[in-house]
Amino acid sequence: MRLRNKPWVKDEMRTFDNLLEEPETYKGRWAEWFHNDHPIQIELGTGKGNFITTLAEKNPDLNYLGVEVREEVLVYAVRKAKQKNLENISFLWFNVEKIEQCFNPGEVSRIYLNFSDPWPKSRHAKRRLTHASFLEKYKQILLPGKEIHMKTDNEKLFEFSLNELSHAGFQLKNITLDLHQSDYMEAREVMTEYEQKFVERGMKIYRLEAAWMGDK
Ligand SMILES: C[S@@+](CC[C@H](N)C(=O)[O-])C[C@H]1O[C@@H](n2cnc3c(N)ncnc32)[C@H](O)[C@@H]1O
């Protein structure tokens, strides 16, 4: 649904103090924003925010940033965090294409990619958030030894991502082709909005972890 159908969205967004429209200004200064130097985990394409707000609630010693370009879904995420009075989470109203402009090298300790748009046509492959060009940006901001955690219902996107990550030098581990029938209890516990729908329909969820070991 586009913004023109929901004119209240932009007004409500501007009332939130946990939302950044120009997050580049905090590059290298996130400790100032959060008033502490706890590790920062980010979710790219956060949607309505169930996943990242639940993590923030469970882990008060970590800081979380949800990145989302569509205000009509982001508004729900920001509201959730406010209703839970969470101090350790904020949201970037921002396009992942420019993510390297928001963080100094090594400023991010984990990246979550949950149910990213699959962009099935080959001519749109560059828009997939695990395309090599995005992985180069993630390498710039990720602390060496730290990880990307990805979940998807889309087999083709999963296959594409395994190849892209492997070619980019990420170390793959804990791969499952059916998360909710697996032993990865912790990863099963916290679900996204899309995941809840897919699991209810009995669909399989693919998951991987990819560690960036730094330039050799
Ligand atoms: C399929 S939805 C999944 C939402 C959520 N992660 C979930 O699992 O419920 C993908 C989300 O990624 C966002 N997105 C896609 N490309 C993006 C980009 N380049 N920058 C920021 N957000 C993006 C979309 O707007 C959409 O909300």
Short mmCIF file of N, CA, C and O in Angstrom, two decimals, residues 75-204:
data_model
loop_
_atom_site.label_atom_id
_atom_site.label_comp_id
_atom_site.label_asym_id
_atom_site.label_seq_id
_atom_site.Cartn_x
_atom_site.Cartn_y
_atom_site.Cartn_z
N VAL A 75 6.48 2.24 10.09
CA VAL A 75 5.73 2.90 11.16
C VAL A 75 5.26 1.88 12.21
O VAL A 75 5.27 2.17 13.41
N TYR A 76 4.92 0.67 11.79
CA TYR A 76 4.48 -0.36 12.75
C TYR A 76 5.65 -0.82 13.62
O TYR A 76 5.49 -1.06 14.82
N ALA A 77 6.83 -0.94 13.01
CA ALA A 77 8.02 -1.38 13.76
C ALA A 77 8.38 -0.35 14.83
O ALA A 77 8.64 -0.68 15.99
N VAL A 78 8.38 0.92 14.41
CA VAL A 78 8.77 1.99 15.33
C VAL A 78 7.77 2.06 16.49
O VAL A 78 8.16 2.21 17.65
N ARG A 79 6.50 1.91 16.16
CA ARG A 79 5.45 1.91 17.19
C ARG A 79 5.64 0.77 18.20
O ARG A 79 5.52 0.98 19.40
N LYS A 80 5.98 -0.42 17.67
CA LYS A 80 6.18 -1.59 18.55
C LYS A 80 7.27 -1.30 19.59
O LYS A 80 7.10 -1.56 20.78
N ALA A 81 8.38 -0.74 19.12
CA ALA A 81 9.50 -0.46 20.02
C ALA A 81 9.10 0.57 21.07
O ALA A 81 9.47 0.48 22.24
N LYS A 82 8.32 1.56 20.65
CA LYS A 82 7.85 2.61 21.57
C LYS A 82 6.93 2.01 22.64
O LYS A 82 7.06 2.30 23.82
N GLN A 83 5.97 1.17 22.17
CA GLN A 83 5.01 0.58 23.11
C GLN A 83 5.71 -0.28 24.16
O GLN A 83 5.26 -0.38 25.28
N LYS A 84 6.84 -0.90 23.76
CA LYS A 84 7.58 -1.75 24.70
C LYS A 84 8.61 -0.95 25.50
O LYS A 84 9.37 -1.52 26.28
N ASN A 85 8.67 0.36 25.28
CA ASN A 85 9.63 1.23 25.97
C ASN A 85 11.07 0.78 25.83
O ASN A 85 11.84 0.80 26.80
N LEU A 86 11.43 0.33 24.64
CA LEU A 86 12.78 -0.20 24.44
C LEU A 86 13.77 0.94 24.18
O LEU A 86 13.55 1.76 23.30
N GLU A 87 14.85 0.95 24.97
CA GLU A 87 15.87 2.00 24.85
C GLU A 87 16.98 1.59 23.90
O GLU A 87 17.78 2.42 23.48
N ASN A 88 17.09 0.28 23.62
CA ASN A 88 18.25 -0.24 22.88
C ASN A 88 17.94 -0.53 21.42
O ASN A 88 18.58 -1.37 20.80
N ILE A 89 16.92 0.15 20.88
CA ILE A 89 16.60 -0.07 19.47
C ILE A 89 16.18 1.25 18.82
O ILE A 89 15.49 2.06 19.45
N SER A 90 16.62 1.42 17.58
CA SER A 90 16.19 2.57 16.78
C SER A 90 16.04 2.10 15.33
O SER A 90 16.43 0.97 15.00
N PHE A 91 15.48 2.98 14.52
CA PHE A 91 15.19 2.58 13.14
C PHE A 91 15.74 3.61 12.16
O PHE A 91 15.71 4.81 12.42
N LEU A 92 16.25 3.09 11.04
CA LEU A 92 16.76 3.95 9.99
C LEU A 92 15.78 3.90 8.83
O LEU A 92 15.53 2.83 8.27
N TRP A 93 15.22 5.05 8.49
CA TRP A 93 14.31 5.19 7.33
C TRP A 93 15.22 5.42 6.15
O TRP A 93 15.51 6.56 5.80
N PHE A 94 15.68 4.33 5.56
CA PHE A 94 16.89 4.44 4.73
C PHE A 94 16.97 3.27 3.75
O PHE A 94 16.45 2.18 4.02
N ASN A 95 17.66 3.50 2.63
CA ASN A 95 17.84 2.43 1.64
C ASN A 95 19.15 1.68 1.91
O ASN A 95 20.20 2.30 2.04
N VAL A 96 19.06 0.36 1.96
CA VAL A 96 20.24 -0.47 2.23
C VAL A 96 21.36 -0.22 1.20
O VAL A 96 22.53 -0.44 1.49
N GLU A 97 20.97 0.26 0.02
CA GLU A 97 21.98 0.54 -1.03
C GLU A 97 23.09 1.47 -0.52
O GLU A 97 24.19 1.45 -1.04
N LYS A 98 22.76 2.29 0.48
CA LYS A 98 23.77 3.26 0.96
C LYS A 98 24.22 2.93 2.39
O LYS A 98 24.70 3.80 3.12
N ILE A 99 24.08 1.67 2.79
CA ILE A 99 24.30 1.29 4.19
C ILE A 99 25.72 1.61 4.67
O ILE A 99 25.94 1.97 5.84
N GLU A 100 26.70 1.53 3.75
CA GLU A 100 28.10 1.76 4.16
C GLU A 100 28.32 3.22 4.56
O GLU A 100 29.31 3.54 5.22
N GLN A 101 27.37 4.10 4.21
CA GLN A 101 27.51 5.51 4.59
C GLN A 101 27.11 5.75 6.06
O GLN A 101 27.30 6.83 6.59
N CYS A 102 26.52 4.71 6.68
CA CYS A 102 26.01 4.89 8.06
C CYS A 102 26.94 4.36 9.14
O CYS A 102 26.72 4.62 10.32
N PHE A 103 27.95 3.57 8.75
CA PHE A 103 28.78 2.92 9.78
C PHE A 103 30.25 3.00 9.41
O PHE A 103 30.62 2.86 8.24
N ASN A 104 31.09 3.15 10.41
CA ASN A 104 32.53 3.05 10.23
C ASN A 104 32.90 1.58 10.03
O ASN A 104 32.12 0.70 10.44
N PRO A 105 34.08 1.30 9.47
CA PRO A 105 34.48 -0.10 9.34
C PRO A 105 34.43 -0.79 10.70
O PRO A 105 34.92 -0.26 11.70
N GLY A 106 33.78 -1.95 10.74
CA GLY A 106 33.73 -2.74 11.97
C GLY A 106 32.74 -2.25 13.01
O GLY A 106 32.74 -2.71 14.15
N GLU A 107 31.88 -1.33 12.65
CA GLU A 107 30.96 -0.77 13.66
C GLU A 107 29.75 -1.69 13.91
O GLU A 107 29.02 -1.50 14.88
N VAL A 108 29.56 -2.67 13.02
CA VAL A 108 28.38 -3.55 13.13
C VAL A 108 28.82 -4.94 13.56
O VAL A 108 29.78 -5.50 13.01
N SER A 109 28.12 -5.53 14.53
CA SER A 109 28.56 -6.84 15.01
C SER A 109 27.72 -7.99 14.45
O SER A 109 28.12 -9.15 14.55
N ARG A 110 26.57 -7.71 13.87
CA ARG A 110 25.82 -8.77 13.16
C ARG A 110 24.80 -8.12 12.22
O ARG A 110 24.24 -7.07 12.54
N ILE A 111 24.61 -8.80 11.08
CA ILE A 111 23.58 -8.35 10.12
C ILE A 111 22.54 -9.45 9.98
O ILE A 111 22.88 -10.62 9.75
N TYR A 112 21.27 -9.09 10.12
CA TYR A 112 20.18 -10.02 9.87
C TYR A 112 19.51 -9.66 8.55
O TYR A 112 19.18 -8.49 8.31
N LEU A 113 19.29 -10.68 7.73
CA LEU A 113 18.53 -10.53 6.48
C LEU A 113 17.37 -11.50 6.54
O LEU A 113 17.57 -12.73 6.47
N ASN A 114 16.17 -11.00 6.74
CA ASN A 114 15.02 -11.88 6.92
C ASN A 114 14.00 -11.69 5.79
O ASN A 114 13.45 -10.61 5.62
N PHE A 115 13.80 -12.74 5.03
CA PHE A 115 12.77 -12.76 3.99
C PHE A 115 12.92 -11.56 3.04
O PHE A 115 11.94 -10.88 2.73
N SER A 116 14.16 -11.35 2.62
CA SER A 116 14.45 -10.27 1.69
C SER A 116 13.68 -10.52 0.39
O SER A 116 13.46 -11.67 0.00
N ASP A 117 13.31 -9.42 -0.29
CA ASP A 117 12.60 -9.57 -1.57
C ASP A 117 13.44 -10.43 -2.51
O ASP A 117 14.63 -10.15 -2.70
N PRO A 118 12.83 -11.46 -3.15
CA PRO A 118 13.63 -12.39 -3.95
C PRO A 118 14.05 -11.87 -5.33
O PRO A 118 15.01 -12.35 -5.90
N TRP A 119 13.34 -10.88 -5.86
CA TRP A 119 13.64 -10.36 -7.21
C TRP A 119 13.94 -11.52 -8.15
O TRP A 119 15.10 -11.71 -8.56
N PRO A 120 12.93 -12.32 -8.52
CA PRO A 120 13.17 -13.56 -9.28
C PRO A 120 13.74 -13.38 -10.69
O PRO A 120 14.43 -14.26 -11.18
N LYS A 121 13.47 -12.23 -11.34
CA LYS A 121 13.98 -12.07 -12.71
C LYS A 121 15.48 -11.81 -12.70
O LYS A 121 15.96 -10.99 -11.90
N SER A 122 16.22 -12.47 -13.61
CA SER A 122 17.69 -12.32 -13.62
C SER A 122 18.09 -10.86 -13.81
O SER A 122 19.09 -10.42 -13.26
N ARG A 123 17.32 -10.13 -14.59
CA ARG A 123 17.72 -8.73 -14.83
C ARG A 123 17.60 -7.87 -13.57
O ARG A 123 18.10 -6.75 -13.52
N HIS A 124 16.92 -8.41 -12.52
CA HIS A 124 16.81 -7.68 -11.26
C HIS A 124 17.75 -8.23 -10.16
O HIS A 124 17.67 -7.80 -9.01
N ALA A 125 18.63 -9.16 -10.55
CA ALA A 125 19.49 -9.84 -9.55
C ALA A 125 20.27 -8.84 -8.69
O ALA A 125 20.49 -9.07 -7.50
N LYS A 126 20.63 -7.70 -9.30
CA LYS A 126 21.45 -6.71 -8.56
C LYS A 126 20.70 -6.10 -7.39
O LYS A 126 21.30 -5.47 -6.52
N ARG A 127 19.35 -6.24 -7.40
CA ARG A 127 18.56 -5.65 -6.30
C ARG A 127 18.47 -6.58 -5.09
O ARG A 127 18.01 -6.17 -4.03
N ARG A 128 18.85 -7.86 -5.28
CA ARG A 128 18.78 -8.82 -4.16
C ARG A 128 19.78 -8.40 -3.08
O ARG A 128 20.93 -8.06 -3.41
N LEU A 129 19.36 -8.44 -1.84
CA LEU A 129 20.22 -7.91 -0.77
C LEU A 129 21.43 -8.80 -0.48
O LEU A 129 22.28 -8.44 0.33
N THR A 130 21.51 -9.97 -1.16
CA THR A 130 22.73 -10.78 -1.04
C THR A 130 23.53 -10.77 -2.35
O THR A 130 24.42 -11.61 -2.53
N HIS A 131 23.23 -9.84 -3.24
CA HIS A 131 24.05 -9.70 -4.45
C HIS A 131 25.46 -9.27 -4.04
O HIS A 131 25.63 -8.55 -3.05
N ALA A 132 26.46 -9.70 -4.82
CA ALA A 132 27.87 -9.40 -4.50
C ALA A 132 28.09 -7.92 -4.17
O ALA A 132 28.89 -7.59 -3.28
N SER A 133 27.38 -7.02 -4.87
CA SER A 133 27.62 -5.58 -4.63
C SER A 133 27.17 -5.19 -3.22
O SER A 133 27.80 -4.34 -2.58
N PHE A 134 26.08 -5.81 -2.71
CA PHE A 134 25.67 -5.55 -1.33
C PHE A 134 26.66 -6.19 -0.35
O PHE A 134 27.01 -5.60 0.67
N LEU A 135 27.13 -7.40 -0.67
CA LEU A 135 28.05 -8.09 0.24
C LEU A 135 29.33 -7.28 0.44
O LEU A 135 29.89 -7.25 1.54
N GLU A 136 29.77 -6.59 -0.62
CA GLU A 136 30.97 -5.74 -0.48
C GLU A 136 30.72 -4.62 0.54
O GLU A 136 31.60 -4.28 1.33
N LYS A 137 29.51 -4.09 0.54
CA LYS A 137 29.17 -3.03 1.51
C LYS A 137 29.13 -3.62 2.93
O LYS A 137 29.60 -3.01 3.89
N TYR A 138 28.55 -4.83 3.06
CA TYR A 138 28.45 -5.44 4.39
C TYR A 138 29.85 -5.72 4.96
O TYR A 138 30.10 -5.55 6.14
N LYS A 139 30.78 -6.14 4.05
CA LYS A 139 32.15 -6.42 4.50
C LYS A 139 32.79 -5.16 5.09
O LYS A 139 33.59 -5.22 6.01
N GLN A 140 32.43 -4.01 4.51
CA GLN A 140 33.04 -2.75 4.99
C GLN A 140 32.61 -2.41 6.41
O GLN A 140 33.36 -1.81 7.16
N ILE A 141 31.39 -2.79 6.77
CA ILE A 141 30.87 -2.32 8.07
C ILE A 141 30.91 -3.40 9.16
O ILE A 141 30.77 -3.09 10.33
N LEU A 142 31.13 -4.64 8.74
CA LEU A 142 31.06 -5.76 9.69
C LEU A 142 32.41 -5.98 10.36
O LEU A 142 33.45 -5.99 9.70
N LEU A 143 32.37 -6.17 11.65
CA LEU A 143 33.58 -6.48 12.41
C LEU A 143 34.09 -7.86 11.98
O LEU A 143 33.29 -8.80 11.90
N PRO A 144 35.41 -8.01 11.68
CA PRO A 144 35.91 -9.33 11.27
C PRO A 144 35.56 -10.40 12.30
O PRO A 144 35.61 -10.16 13.51
N GLY A 145 35.16 -11.58 11.81
CA GLY A 145 34.75 -12.68 12.70
C GLY A 145 33.25 -12.64 12.98
O GLY A 145 32.70 -13.58 13.55
N LYS A 146 32.59 -11.57 12.59
CA LYS A 146 31.15 -11.43 12.86
C LYS A 146 30.32 -11.91 11.66
O LYS A 146 30.86 -12.18 10.60
N GLU A 147 29.02 -11.98 11.85
CA GLU A 147 28.21 -12.79 10.93
C GLU A 147 26.99 -12.11 10.34
O GLU A 147 26.43 -11.18 10.93
N ILE A 148 26.59 -12.68 9.19
CA ILE A 148 25.28 -12.39 8.61
C ILE A 148 24.40 -13.60 8.91
O ILE A 148 24.84 -14.74 8.70
N HIS A 149 23.20 -13.39 9.41
CA HIS A 149 22.24 -14.48 9.60
C HIS A 149 21.07 -14.22 8.65
O HIS A 149 20.48 -13.14 8.67
N MET A 150 20.77 -15.21 7.83
CA MET A 150 19.73 -15.02 6.81
C MET A 150 18.65 -16.09 6.91
O MET A 150 18.95 -17.26 7.11
N LYS A 151 17.39 -15.65 6.77
CA LYS A 151 16.28 -16.60 6.68
C LYS A 151 15.45 -16.23 5.45
O LYS A 151 15.28 -15.05 5.14
N THR A 152 14.93 -17.25 4.78
CA THR A 152 14.05 -17.00 3.62
C THR A 152 13.17 -18.22 3.38
O THR A 152 13.53 -19.33 3.76
N ASP A 153 12.05 -17.98 2.71
CA ASP A 153 11.20 -19.09 2.26
C ASP A 153 11.53 -19.43 0.82
O ASP A 153 10.97 -20.37 0.27
N ASN A 154 12.40 -18.64 0.18
CA ASN A 154 12.59 -18.74 -1.26
C ASN A 154 13.85 -19.54 -1.60
O ASN A 154 14.97 -19.08 -1.39
N GLU A 155 13.63 -20.74 -2.13
CA GLU A 155 14.74 -21.66 -2.41
C GLU A 155 15.75 -21.06 -3.39
O GLU A 155 16.96 -21.18 -3.19
N LYS A 156 15.23 -20.39 -4.42
CA LYS A 156 16.15 -19.83 -5.44
C LYS A 156 17.00 -18.70 -4.85
O LYS A 156 18.19 -18.60 -5.13
N LEU A 157 16.38 -17.86 -4.01
CA LEU A 157 17.16 -16.79 -3.37
C LEU A 157 18.20 -17.39 -2.43
O LEU A 157 19.33 -16.91 -2.33
N PHE A 158 17.83 -18.48 -1.76
CA PHE A 158 18.75 -19.13 -0.82
C PHE A 158 19.96 -19.68 -1.57
O PHE A 158 21.11 -19.45 -1.18
N GLU A 159 19.69 -20.36 -2.69
CA GLU A 159 20.75 -20.93 -3.51
C GLU A 159 21.67 -19.82 -4.03
O GLU A 159 22.90 -19.91 -3.95
N PHE A 160 21.06 -18.76 -4.54
CA PHE A 160 21.80 -17.60 -5.04
C PHE A 160 22.69 -17.03 -3.92
O PHE A 160 23.87 -16.75 -4.12
N SER A 161 22.12 -16.92 -2.73
CA SER A 161 22.84 -16.29 -1.61
C SER A 161 24.01 -17.15 -1.15
O SER A 161 25.09 -16.63 -0.84
N LEU A 162 23.81 -18.47 -1.13
CA LEU A 162 24.91 -19.37 -0.75
C LEU A 162 26.09 -19.16 -1.69
O LEU A 162 27.25 -19.05 -1.25
N ASN A 163 25.80 -19.07 -2.99
CA ASN A 163 26.87 -18.88 -3.97
C ASN A 163 27.54 -17.52 -3.83
O ASN A 163 28.77 -17.41 -3.84
N GLU A 164 26.73 -16.48 -3.69
CA GLU A 164 27.30 -15.12 -3.59
C GLU A 164 28.18 -14.99 -2.34
O GLU A 164 29.27 -14.44 -2.39
N LEU A 165 27.68 -15.51 -1.23
CA LEU A 165 28.42 -15.41 0.04
C LEU A 165 29.73 -16.19 -0.04
O LEU A 165 30.78 -15.73 0.39
N SER A 166 29.65 -17.37 -0.62
CA SER A 166 30.83 -18.20 -0.73
C SER A 166 31.88 -17.53 -1.65
O SER A 166 33.05 -17.44 -1.29
N HIS A 167 31.42 -17.00 -2.79
CA HIS A 167 32.36 -16.32 -3.71
C HIS A 167 32.96 -15.08 -3.07
O HIS A 167 34.09 -14.69 -3.37
N ALA A 168 32.20 -14.44 -2.19
CA ALA A 168 32.69 -13.20 -1.57
C ALA A 168 33.63 -13.49 -0.39
O ALA A 168 34.13 -12.56 0.25
N GLY A 169 33.84 -14.77 -0.07
CA GLY A 169 34.79 -15.13 0.98
C GLY A 169 34.20 -15.27 2.37
O GLY A 169 34.92 -15.32 3.36
N PHE A 170 32.87 -15.34 2.46
CA PHE A 170 32.24 -15.58 3.77
C PHE A 170 32.34 -17.08 4.08
O PHE A 170 32.27 -17.92 3.18
N GLN A 171 32.48 -17.38 5.37
CA GLN A 171 32.52 -18.78 5.81
C GLN A 171 31.11 -19.20 6.23
O GLN A 171 30.55 -18.63 7.17
N LEU A 172 30.56 -20.18 5.51
CA LEU A 172 29.16 -20.57 5.75
C LEU A 172 29.08 -21.65 6.83
O LEU A 172 29.94 -22.53 6.90
N LYS A 173 28.04 -21.58 7.65
CA LYS A 173 27.86 -22.61 8.69
C LYS A 173 26.39 -22.65 9.12
O LYS A 173 25.60 -21.76 8.79
N ASN A 174 26.08 -23.69 9.88
CA ASN A 174 24.72 -23.86 10.43
C ASN A 174 23.63 -23.64 9.38
O ASN A 174 22.66 -22.90 9.61
N ILE A 175 23.80 -24.29 8.24
CA ILE A 175 22.82 -24.18 7.15
C ILE A 175 21.69 -25.17 7.39
O ILE A 175 21.95 -26.33 7.71
N THR A 176 20.45 -24.71 7.29
CA THR A 176 19.33 -25.65 7.35
C THR A 176 18.34 -25.36 6.22
O THR A 176 18.11 -24.20 5.88
N LEU A 177 17.76 -26.43 5.69
CA LEU A 177 16.77 -26.30 4.62
C LEU A 177 15.35 -26.38 5.18
O LEU A 177 14.38 -26.31 4.44
N ASP A 178 15.24 -26.53 6.50
CA ASP A 178 13.92 -26.63 7.12
C ASP A 178 14.05 -26.23 8.60
O ASP A 178 14.03 -27.08 9.48
N LEU A 179 14.18 -24.92 8.80
CA LEU A 179 14.48 -24.39 10.14
C LEU A 179 13.53 -24.91 11.21
O LEU A 179 13.97 -25.29 12.30
N HIS A 180 12.25 -24.92 10.91
CA HIS A 180 11.29 -25.24 11.97
C HIS A 180 11.17 -26.73 12.26
O HIS A 180 10.43 -27.13 13.16
N GLN A 181 11.91 -27.55 11.51
CA GLN A 181 12.04 -28.98 11.85
C GLN A 181 13.47 -29.26 12.30
O GLN A 181 13.88 -30.41 12.38
N SER A 182 14.26 -28.22 12.57
CA SER A 182 15.68 -28.40 12.90
C SER A 182 15.90 -28.25 14.41
O SER A 182 14.98 -27.98 15.15
N ASP A 183 17.17 -28.42 14.80
CA ASP A 183 17.51 -28.28 16.22
C ASP A 183 17.92 -26.85 16.58
O ASP A 183 18.34 -26.59 17.70
N TYR A 184 17.84 -25.92 15.63
CA TYR A 184 18.26 -24.55 15.93
C TYR A 184 17.15 -23.83 16.70
O TYR A 184 16.44 -22.96 16.16
N MET A 185 17.03 -24.21 17.97
CA MET A 185 15.93 -23.71 18.80
C MET A 185 15.89 -22.19 18.87
O MET A 185 14.84 -21.57 18.73
N GLU A 186 17.10 -21.60 19.09
CA GLU A 186 17.15 -20.15 19.29
C GLU A 186 16.66 -19.41 18.04
O GLU A 186 15.88 -18.46 18.14
N ALA A 187 17.09 -19.91 16.86
CA ALA A 187 16.71 -19.24 15.61
C ALA A 187 15.23 -19.45 15.30
O ALA A 187 14.62 -18.65 14.60
N ARG A 188 14.64 -20.51 15.83
CA ARG A 188 13.22 -20.78 15.59
C ARG A 188 12.33 -19.90 16.45
O ARG A 188 11.19 -19.59 16.09
N GLU A 189 12.87 -19.54 17.60
CA GLU A 189 12.06 -18.85 18.62
C GLU A 189 11.55 -17.48 18.19
O GLU A 189 10.39 -17.15 18.40
N VAL A 190 12.44 -16.69 17.58
CA VAL A 190 12.08 -15.31 17.25
C VAL A 190 11.72 -15.24 15.77
O VAL A 190 12.58 -15.38 14.90
N MET A 191 10.44 -15.00 15.50
CA MET A 191 9.97 -15.03 14.11
C MET A 191 9.65 -13.63 13.58
O MET A 191 9.26 -12.75 14.34
N THR A 192 9.76 -13.48 12.28
CA THR A 192 9.34 -12.24 11.62
C THR A 192 7.86 -12.39 11.23
O THR A 192 7.31 -13.50 11.26
N GLU A 193 7.25 -11.30 10.82
CA GLU A 193 5.85 -11.34 10.38
C GLU A 193 5.68 -12.29 9.18
O GLU A 193 4.76 -13.10 9.15
N TYR A 194 6.59 -12.18 8.19
CA TYR A 194 6.49 -13.06 7.01
C TYR A 194 6.67 -14.52 7.42
O TYR A 194 5.96 -15.39 6.95
N GLU A 195 7.62 -14.74 8.32
CA GLU A 195 7.89 -16.12 8.75
C GLU A 195 6.66 -16.74 9.41
O GLU A 195 6.32 -17.90 9.14
N GLN A 196 6.00 -15.96 10.28
CA GLN A 196 4.80 -16.48 10.95
C GLN A 196 3.78 -16.97 9.93
O GLN A 196 3.23 -18.05 10.06
N LYS A 197 3.58 -16.16 8.88
CA LYS A 197 2.60 -16.55 7.85
C LYS A 197 3.04 -17.82 7.12
O LYS A 197 2.25 -18.73 6.91
N PHE A 198 4.31 -17.87 6.75
CA PHE A 198 4.79 -19.03 5.99
C PHE A 198 4.76 -20.30 6.83
O PHE A 198 4.40 -21.37 6.35
N VAL A 199 5.12 -20.19 8.09
CA VAL A 199 5.13 -21.37 8.98
C VAL A 199 3.70 -21.88 9.18
O VAL A 199 3.45 -23.08 9.15
N GLU A 200 2.76 -20.96 9.34
CA GLU A 200 1.35 -21.37 9.47
C GLU A 200 0.86 -22.14 8.25
O GLU A 200 0.03 -23.04 8.35
N ARG A 201 1.43 -21.77 7.07
CA ARG A 201 1.03 -22.48 5.83
C ARG A 201 1.83 -23.76 5.63
O ARG A 201 1.71 -24.41 4.59
N GLY A 202 2.72 -24.09 6.59
CA GLY A 202 3.50 -25.33 6.49
C GLY A 202 4.68 -25.24 5.53
O GLY A 202 5.22 -26.25 5.11
N MET A 203 5.08 -24.00 5.19
CA MET A 203 6.20 -23.86 4.24
C MET A 203 7.54 -24.00 4.95
O MET A 203 7.67 -23.69 6.12
N LYS A 204 8.53 -24.44 4.18
CA LYS A 204 9.88 -24.61 4.75
C LYS A 204 10.61 -23.27 4.80
O LYS A 204 10.47 -22.46 3.88
#
